[in-house]
Coordinates of C-alpha atoms in Angstrom, one line a residue:
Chain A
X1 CA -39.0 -1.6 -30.8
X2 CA -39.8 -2.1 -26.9
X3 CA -42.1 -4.8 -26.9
X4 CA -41.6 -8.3 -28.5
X5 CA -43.8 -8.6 -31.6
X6 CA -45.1 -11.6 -33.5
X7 CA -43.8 -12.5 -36.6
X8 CA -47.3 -13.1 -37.8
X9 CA -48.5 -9.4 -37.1
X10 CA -45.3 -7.9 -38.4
X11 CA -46.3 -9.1 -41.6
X12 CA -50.4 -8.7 -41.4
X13 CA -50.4 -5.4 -40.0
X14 CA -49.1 -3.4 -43.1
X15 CA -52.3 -4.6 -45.1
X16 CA -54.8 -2.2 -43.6
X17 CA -54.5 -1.5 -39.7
X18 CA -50.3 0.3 -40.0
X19 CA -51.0 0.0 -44.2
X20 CA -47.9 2.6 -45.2
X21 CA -50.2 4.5 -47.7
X22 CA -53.4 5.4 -45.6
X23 CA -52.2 5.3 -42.2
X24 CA -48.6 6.3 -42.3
X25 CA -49.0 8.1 -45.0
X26 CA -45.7 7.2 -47.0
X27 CA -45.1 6.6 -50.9
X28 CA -47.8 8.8 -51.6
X29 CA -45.7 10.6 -54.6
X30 CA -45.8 7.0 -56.6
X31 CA -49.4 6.1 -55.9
X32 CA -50.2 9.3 -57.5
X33 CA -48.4 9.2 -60.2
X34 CA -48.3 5.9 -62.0
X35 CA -51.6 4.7 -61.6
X36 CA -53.6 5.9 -64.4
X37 CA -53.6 2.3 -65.4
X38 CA -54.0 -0.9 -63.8
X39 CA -50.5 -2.9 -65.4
X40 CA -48.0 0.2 -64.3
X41 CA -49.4 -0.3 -60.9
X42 CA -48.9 -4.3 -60.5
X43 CA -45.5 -3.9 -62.0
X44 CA -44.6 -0.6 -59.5
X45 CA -46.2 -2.7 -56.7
X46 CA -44.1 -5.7 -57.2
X47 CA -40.9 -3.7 -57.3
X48 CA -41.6 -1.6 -54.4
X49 CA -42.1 -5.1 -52.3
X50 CA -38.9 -6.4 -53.8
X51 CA -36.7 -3.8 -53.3
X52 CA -38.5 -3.0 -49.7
X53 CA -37.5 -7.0 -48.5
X54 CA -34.3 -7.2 -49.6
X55 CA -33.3 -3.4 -48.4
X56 CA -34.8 -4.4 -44.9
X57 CA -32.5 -7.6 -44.8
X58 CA -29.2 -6.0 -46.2
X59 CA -29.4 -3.5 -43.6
X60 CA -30.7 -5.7 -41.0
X61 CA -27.8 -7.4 -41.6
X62 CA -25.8 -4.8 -41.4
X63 CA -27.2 -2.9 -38.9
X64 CA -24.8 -3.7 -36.2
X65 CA -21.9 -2.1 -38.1
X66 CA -23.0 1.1 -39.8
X67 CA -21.9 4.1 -37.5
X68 CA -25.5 6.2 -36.9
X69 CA -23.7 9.3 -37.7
X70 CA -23.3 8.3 -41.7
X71 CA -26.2 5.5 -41.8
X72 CA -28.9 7.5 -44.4
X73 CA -26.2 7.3 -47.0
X74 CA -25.6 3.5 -46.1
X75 CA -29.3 3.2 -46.5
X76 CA -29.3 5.0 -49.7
X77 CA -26.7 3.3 -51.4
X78 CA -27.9 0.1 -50.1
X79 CA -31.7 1.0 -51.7
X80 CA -29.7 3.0 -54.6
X81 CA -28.1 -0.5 -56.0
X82 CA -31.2 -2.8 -55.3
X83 CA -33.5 -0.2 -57.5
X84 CA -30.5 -0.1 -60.1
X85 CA -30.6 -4.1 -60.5
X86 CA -35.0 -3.8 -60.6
X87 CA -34.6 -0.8 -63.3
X88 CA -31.8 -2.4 -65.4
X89 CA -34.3 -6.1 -65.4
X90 CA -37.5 -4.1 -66.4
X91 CA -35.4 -2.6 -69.2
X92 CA -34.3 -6.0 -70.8
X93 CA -37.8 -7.8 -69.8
X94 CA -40.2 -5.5 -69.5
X95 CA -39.3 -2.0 -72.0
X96 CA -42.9 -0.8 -72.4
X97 CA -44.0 -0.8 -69.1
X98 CA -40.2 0.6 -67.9
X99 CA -41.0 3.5 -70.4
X100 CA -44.2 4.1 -69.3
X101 CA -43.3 4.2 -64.9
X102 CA -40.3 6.4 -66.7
X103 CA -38.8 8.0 -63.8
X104 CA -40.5 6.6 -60.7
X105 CA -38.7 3.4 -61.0
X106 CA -35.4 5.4 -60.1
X107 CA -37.7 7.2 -57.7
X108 CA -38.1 4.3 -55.6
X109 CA -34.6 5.3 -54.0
X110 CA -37.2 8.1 -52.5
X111 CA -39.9 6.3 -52.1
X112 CA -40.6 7.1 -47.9
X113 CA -41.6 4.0 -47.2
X114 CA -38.3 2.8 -47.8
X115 CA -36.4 4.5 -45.5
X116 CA -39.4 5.0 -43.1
X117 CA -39.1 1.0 -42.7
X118 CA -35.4 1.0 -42.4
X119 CA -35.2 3.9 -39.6
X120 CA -38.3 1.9 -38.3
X121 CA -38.0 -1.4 -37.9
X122 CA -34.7 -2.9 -40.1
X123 CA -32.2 -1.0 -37.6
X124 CA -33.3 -2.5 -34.7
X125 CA -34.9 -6.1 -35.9
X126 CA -33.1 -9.5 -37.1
X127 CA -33.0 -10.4 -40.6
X128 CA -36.0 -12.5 -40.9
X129 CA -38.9 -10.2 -39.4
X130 CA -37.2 -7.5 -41.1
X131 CA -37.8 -9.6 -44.3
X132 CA -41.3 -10.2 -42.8
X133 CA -42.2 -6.6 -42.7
X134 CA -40.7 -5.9 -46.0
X135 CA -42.7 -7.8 -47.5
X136 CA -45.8 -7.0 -45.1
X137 CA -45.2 -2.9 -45.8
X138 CA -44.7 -3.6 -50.0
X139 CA -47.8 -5.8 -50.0
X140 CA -49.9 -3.3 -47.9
X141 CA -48.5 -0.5 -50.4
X142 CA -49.0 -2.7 -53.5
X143 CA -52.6 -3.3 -52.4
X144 CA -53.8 0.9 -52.5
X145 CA -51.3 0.9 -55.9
X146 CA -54.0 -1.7 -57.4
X147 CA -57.1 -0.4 -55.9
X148 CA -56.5 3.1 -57.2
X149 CA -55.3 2.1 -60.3
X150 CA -58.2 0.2 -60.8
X151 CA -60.5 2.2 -60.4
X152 CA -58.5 4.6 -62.8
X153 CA -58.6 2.9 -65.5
X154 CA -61.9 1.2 -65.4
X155 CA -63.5 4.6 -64.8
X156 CA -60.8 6.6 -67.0
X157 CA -61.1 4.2 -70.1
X158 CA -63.1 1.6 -69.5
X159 CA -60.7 -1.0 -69.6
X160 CA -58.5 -3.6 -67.3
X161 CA -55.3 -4.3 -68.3
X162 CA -55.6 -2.9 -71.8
X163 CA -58.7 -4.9 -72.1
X164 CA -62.2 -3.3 -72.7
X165 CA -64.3 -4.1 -69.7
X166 CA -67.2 -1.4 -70.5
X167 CA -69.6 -3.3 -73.6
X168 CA -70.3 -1.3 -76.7
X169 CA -73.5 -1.3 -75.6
X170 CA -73.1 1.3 -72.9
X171 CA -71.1 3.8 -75.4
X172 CA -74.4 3.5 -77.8
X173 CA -76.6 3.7 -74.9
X174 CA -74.8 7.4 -74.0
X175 CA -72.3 5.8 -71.3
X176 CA -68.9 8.6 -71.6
X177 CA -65.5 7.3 -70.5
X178 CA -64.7 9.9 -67.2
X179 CA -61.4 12.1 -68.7
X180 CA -60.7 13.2 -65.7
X181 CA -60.0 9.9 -63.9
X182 CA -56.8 10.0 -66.4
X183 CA -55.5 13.1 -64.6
X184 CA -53.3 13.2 -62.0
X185 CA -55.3 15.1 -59.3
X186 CA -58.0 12.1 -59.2
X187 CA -55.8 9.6 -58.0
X188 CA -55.6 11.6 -54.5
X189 CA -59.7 11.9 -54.6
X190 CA -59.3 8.2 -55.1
X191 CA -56.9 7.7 -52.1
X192 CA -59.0 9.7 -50.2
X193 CA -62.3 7.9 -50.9
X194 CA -59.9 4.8 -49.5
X195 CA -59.0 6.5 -46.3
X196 CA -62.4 7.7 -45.6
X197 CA -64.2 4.0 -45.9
X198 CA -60.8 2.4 -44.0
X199 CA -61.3 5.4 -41.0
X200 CA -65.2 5.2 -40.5
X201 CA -64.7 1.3 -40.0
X202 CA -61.1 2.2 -38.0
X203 CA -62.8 4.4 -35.4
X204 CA -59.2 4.9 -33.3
X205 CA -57.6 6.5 -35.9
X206 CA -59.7 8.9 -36.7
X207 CA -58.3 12.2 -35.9
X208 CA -59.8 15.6 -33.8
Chain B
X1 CA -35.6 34.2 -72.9
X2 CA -35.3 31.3 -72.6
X3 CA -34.1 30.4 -69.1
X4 CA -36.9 32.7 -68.2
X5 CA -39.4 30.6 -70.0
X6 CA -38.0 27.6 -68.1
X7 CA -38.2 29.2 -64.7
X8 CA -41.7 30.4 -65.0
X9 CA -42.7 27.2 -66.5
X10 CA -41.4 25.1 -63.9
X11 CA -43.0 27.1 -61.2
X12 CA -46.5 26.8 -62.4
X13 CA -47.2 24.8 -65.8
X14 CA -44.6 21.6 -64.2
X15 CA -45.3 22.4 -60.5
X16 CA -43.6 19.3 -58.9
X17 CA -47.0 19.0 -56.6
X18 CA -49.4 19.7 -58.5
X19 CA -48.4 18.6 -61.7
X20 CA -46.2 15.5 -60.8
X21 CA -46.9 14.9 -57.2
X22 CA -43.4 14.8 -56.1
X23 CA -42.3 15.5 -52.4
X24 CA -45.8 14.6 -51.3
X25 CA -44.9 12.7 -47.9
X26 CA -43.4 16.3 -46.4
X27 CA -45.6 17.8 -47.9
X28 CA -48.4 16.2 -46.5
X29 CA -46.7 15.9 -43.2
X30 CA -45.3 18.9 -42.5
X31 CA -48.4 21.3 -43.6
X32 CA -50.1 21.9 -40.6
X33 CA -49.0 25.3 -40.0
X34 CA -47.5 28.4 -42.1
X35 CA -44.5 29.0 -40.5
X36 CA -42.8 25.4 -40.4
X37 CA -43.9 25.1 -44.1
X38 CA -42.7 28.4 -45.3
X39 CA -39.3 27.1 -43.6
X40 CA -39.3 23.7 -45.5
X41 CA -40.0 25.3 -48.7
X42 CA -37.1 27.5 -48.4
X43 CA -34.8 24.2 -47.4
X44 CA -36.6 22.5 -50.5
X45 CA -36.0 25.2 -52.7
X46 CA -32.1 25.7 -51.7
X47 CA -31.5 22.0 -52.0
X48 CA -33.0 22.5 -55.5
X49 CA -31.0 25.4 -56.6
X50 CA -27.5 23.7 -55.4
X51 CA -28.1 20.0 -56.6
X52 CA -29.4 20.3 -59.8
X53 CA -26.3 22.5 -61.5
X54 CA -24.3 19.8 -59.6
X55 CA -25.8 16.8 -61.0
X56 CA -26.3 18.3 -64.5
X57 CA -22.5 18.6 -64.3
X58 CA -21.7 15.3 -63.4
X59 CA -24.3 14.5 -66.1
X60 CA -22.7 16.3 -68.6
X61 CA -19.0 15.4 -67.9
X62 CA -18.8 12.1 -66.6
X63 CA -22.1 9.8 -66.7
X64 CA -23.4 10.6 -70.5
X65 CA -22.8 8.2 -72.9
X66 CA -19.1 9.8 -74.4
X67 CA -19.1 12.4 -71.7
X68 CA -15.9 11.3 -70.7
X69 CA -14.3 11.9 -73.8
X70 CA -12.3 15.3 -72.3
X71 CA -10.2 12.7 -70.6
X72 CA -8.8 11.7 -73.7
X73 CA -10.0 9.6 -77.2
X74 CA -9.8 6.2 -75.7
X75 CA -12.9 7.2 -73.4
X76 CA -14.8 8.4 -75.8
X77 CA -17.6 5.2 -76.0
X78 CA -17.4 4.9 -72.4
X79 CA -21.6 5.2 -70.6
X80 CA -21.4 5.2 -67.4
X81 CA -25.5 6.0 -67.8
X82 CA -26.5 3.6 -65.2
X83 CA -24.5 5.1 -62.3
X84 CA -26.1 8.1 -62.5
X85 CA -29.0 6.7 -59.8
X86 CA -26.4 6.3 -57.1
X87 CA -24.2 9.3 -57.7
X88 CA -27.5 12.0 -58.0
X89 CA -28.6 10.5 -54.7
X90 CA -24.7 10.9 -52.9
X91 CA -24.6 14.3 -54.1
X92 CA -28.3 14.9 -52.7
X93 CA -27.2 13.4 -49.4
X94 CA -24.1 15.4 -48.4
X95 CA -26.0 18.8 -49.9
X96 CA -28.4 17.9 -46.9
X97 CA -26.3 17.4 -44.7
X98 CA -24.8 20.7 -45.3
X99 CA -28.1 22.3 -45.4
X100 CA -29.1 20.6 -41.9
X101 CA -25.9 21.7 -40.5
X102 CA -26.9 25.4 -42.0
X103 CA -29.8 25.6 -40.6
X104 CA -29.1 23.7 -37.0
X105 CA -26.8 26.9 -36.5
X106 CA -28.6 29.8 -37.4
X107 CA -32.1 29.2 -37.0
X108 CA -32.2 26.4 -34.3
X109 CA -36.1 27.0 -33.8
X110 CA -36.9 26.3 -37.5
X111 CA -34.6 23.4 -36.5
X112 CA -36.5 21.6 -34.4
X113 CA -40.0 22.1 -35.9
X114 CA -38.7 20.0 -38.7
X115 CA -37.6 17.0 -36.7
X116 CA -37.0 14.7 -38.5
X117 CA -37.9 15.8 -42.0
X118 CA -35.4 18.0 -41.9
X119 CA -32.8 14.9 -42.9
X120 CA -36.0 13.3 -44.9
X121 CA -35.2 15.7 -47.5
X122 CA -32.0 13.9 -49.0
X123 CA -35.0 11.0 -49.8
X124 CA -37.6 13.8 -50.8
X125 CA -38.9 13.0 -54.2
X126 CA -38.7 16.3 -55.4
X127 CA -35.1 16.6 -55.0
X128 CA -34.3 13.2 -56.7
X129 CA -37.1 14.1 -59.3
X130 CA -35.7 17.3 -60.5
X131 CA -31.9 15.8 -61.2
X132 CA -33.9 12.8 -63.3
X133 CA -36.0 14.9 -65.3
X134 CA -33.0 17.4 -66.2
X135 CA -31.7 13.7 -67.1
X136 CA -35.0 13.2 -69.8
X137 CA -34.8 16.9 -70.6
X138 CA -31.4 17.4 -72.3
X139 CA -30.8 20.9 -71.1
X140 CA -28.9 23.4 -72.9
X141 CA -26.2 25.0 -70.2
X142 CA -26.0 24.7 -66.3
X143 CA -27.5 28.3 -66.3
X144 CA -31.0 26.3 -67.8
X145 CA -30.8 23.4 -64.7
X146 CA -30.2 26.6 -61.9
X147 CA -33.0 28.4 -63.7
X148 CA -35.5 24.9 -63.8
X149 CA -33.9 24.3 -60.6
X150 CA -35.1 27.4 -59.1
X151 CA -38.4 27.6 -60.5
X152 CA -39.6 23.7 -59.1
X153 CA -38.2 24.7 -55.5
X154 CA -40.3 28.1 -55.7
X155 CA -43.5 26.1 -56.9
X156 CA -43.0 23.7 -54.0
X157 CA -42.6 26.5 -51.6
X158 CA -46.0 28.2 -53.0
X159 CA -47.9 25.4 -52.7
X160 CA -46.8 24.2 -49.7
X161 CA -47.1 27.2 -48.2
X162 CA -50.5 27.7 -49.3
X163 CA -52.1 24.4 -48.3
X164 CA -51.3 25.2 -44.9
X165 CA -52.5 28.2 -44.5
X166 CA -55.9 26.5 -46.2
X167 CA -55.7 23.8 -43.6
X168 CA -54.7 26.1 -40.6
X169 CA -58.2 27.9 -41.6
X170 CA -60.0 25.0 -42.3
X171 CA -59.0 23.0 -38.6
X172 CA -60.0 26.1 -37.0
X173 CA -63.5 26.8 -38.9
X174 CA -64.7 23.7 -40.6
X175 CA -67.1 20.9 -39.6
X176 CA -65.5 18.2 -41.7
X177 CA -66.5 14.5 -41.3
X178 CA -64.4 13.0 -38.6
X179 CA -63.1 10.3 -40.7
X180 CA -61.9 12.9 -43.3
X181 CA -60.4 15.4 -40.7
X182 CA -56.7 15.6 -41.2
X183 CA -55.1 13.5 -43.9
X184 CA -58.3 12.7 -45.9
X185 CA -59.0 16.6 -46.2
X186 CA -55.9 17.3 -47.3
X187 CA -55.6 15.1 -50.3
X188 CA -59.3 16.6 -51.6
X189 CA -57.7 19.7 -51.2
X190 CA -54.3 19.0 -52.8
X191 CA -56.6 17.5 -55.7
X192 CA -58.7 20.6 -56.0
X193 CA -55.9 22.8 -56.3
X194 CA -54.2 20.4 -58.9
X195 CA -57.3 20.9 -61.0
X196 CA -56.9 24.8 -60.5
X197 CA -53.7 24.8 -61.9
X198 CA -54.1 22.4 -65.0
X199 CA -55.6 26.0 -66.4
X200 CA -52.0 27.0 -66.3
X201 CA -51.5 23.9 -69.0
X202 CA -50.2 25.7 -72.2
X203 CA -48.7 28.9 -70.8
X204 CA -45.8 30.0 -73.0
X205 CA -43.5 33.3 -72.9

């Protein structure tokens, strides 16, 4: 990066004016995918910003020794090992929700905003605003992960968390729990809803 | 019959887009015109077709748990399971750097209209996703992974291919909101064609 930037915006300007999922558009696989409900998200959000920080500073670390020629498989074994250790810990603390994110924990490794972040900024940044922007990018990401998913599953089966939100009284009055929320192709009219409020109030990055 | 029932399924029913929503970052990025998409579907597909066989070898003969017991009796209870992560993702990043060599050479305009998503596919979540699920799936011979393989790369390539030639219409004849134009669009219409081909839920040979 040319121009010196402040710590405090590397880590601010993830959550909505650079935010990886809606301006970037990065790590959209994931946000699809697990968010039918609000507890897979939180858990896939708190991994992603794990494994994103500590990524950023091993390679930031590193960054001065890996020849450019060979540096996406550094990167990838690098992000390969850290999403091994989160994978093997959700296994022995956290089975039902590791069964449930199934194989986009190990997806993860793919997850673009990894390596966008580590082309981006790691390469070329010391350690600590590398950590700085790990943790800035996973928290912007983490944030769409819980909107989405909550609107999922309040909308999908009227609960939060596994805990019913919608009274009975709505079910007897005729209310319906949305099915389709549950599937798949919502989640991207969700993300889309997102990204049309966050451009109309964002006029510069609206596109011709 | 069997493979064929694989290949077809993969390509619609388990669509990696539509159904799973894997490789959505090129496919989102690189969509804006026919050509360049038709060219990454091919790459996609390729990558497919080569790396799954691959990893469902190493699966079967070195990372299952007792895989390793050709080597001999005293290996038989060794799992080398949780290595599998790391060595799928090797095998996925020298395959593309084959395939970027490939193509660099003999089509070196399809080349550079890639840019830089051309490497991006070693991390493209389709690729990666394919070996894991053969992983969940237990398939019955490599001819089965080359076959699923095959089929997940062609259903990428179709519908990649055919939201950019939705969105090359739709820049050049649409009024669209201006904070929807672009990205926005694209993900109602990615979702809309999801939808169309849930109907495909159920299809058996």
């Amino acid at each position: 990066m040319a121009e010196k930037v402040s710590n405090k915006s590397v880590l601010f300007n993830p959550f909505s004016k650079n935010n990886p999922v809606i301006v970037q558009v990065l790590g959209i696989c994931s946000v699809l995918a697990v968010t039918a409900k609000l507890e897979p998200s939180i858990v896939m959000g708190l991994s992603v910003i794990a494994v994103l920080a500590f990524s950023n500073v091993i390679i930031s670390l590193l960054r001065n020794t890996i020849p450019t020629n060979i540096r996406i498989i550094v990167q990838l074994v690098v992000v390969a090992g850290l999403v091994v250790i989160v994978s093997q810990l959700l296994q022995a603390y956290a089975y039902d929700v590791s069964k449930q994110l199934s194989v986009f924990i190990g997806l993860i490794i793919t997850n673009c905003i990894l390596m966008g972040r580590l082309e981006a900024f790691a390469m070329a940044n010391r350690p600590w605003p590398s950590f700085l922007d790990g943790i800035g990018n996973g928290v912007g990401y983490a944030i769409i992960l819980v909107i989405v998913g909550f609107f999922r599953e309040l909308l999908g089966s009227g609960t939060l968390l596994g805990y019913q939100v919608v009274p009975q009284a709505f079910y007897d009055a005729g209310y319906v729990n949305n099915g389709l929320m549950i599937l798949p192709p919502m989640a991207l009219i969700v993300v889309a809803c997102i990204i049309w409020v966050h451009r109309s109030r964002n006029k510069d990055l609206q596109e011709d | 019959m069997e493979n064929l029932n694989i290949f077809i399924r993969s390509i619609f029913v388990d669509n990696m887009i539509f159904a799973y929503f894997l490789g959505m970052c090129s496919f989102l990025a690189v969509s804006k015109n026919v050509k360049t998409a038709f060219g990454l579907g091919i790459a996609v597909t390729f990558m497919l077709v080569v790396s799954l066989p691959v990893n469902y070898l190493l699966e079967t003969y070195v990372l299952r748990a007792g895989a390793l017991a050709w080597l001999g009796p005293e290996y038989a209870d060794v799992d080398l399971s949780f290595l599998s992560l790391i060595l799928f993702i090797a095998v996925i990043a020298s395959m593309t750097q084959l395939v970027e060599m490939a193509v660099e050479k003999y089509s070196p305009a399809l080349y550079a209209s890639l840019g830089i998503f051309l490497p991006l596919i070693a991390v493209n979540c389709a690729i990666l996703g394919g070996s894991l699920f053969m992983q969940q799936r237990d398939f019955g011979s490599v001819w089965t992974a080359v076959c699923a393989g095959g089929g997940w790369g062609l259903g990428w390539l179709l519908a990649i291919t055919a939201i950019a030639a939705i969105r090359e219409r739709i820049a050049a004849y649409s009024n669209i909101p201006r904070p929807l134009r672009g990205i926005g669009i694209t993900f109602i219409l990615t979702a809309l064609m999801g939808i169309a081909f849930m109907s495909f839920l159920g299809i058996k040979l």
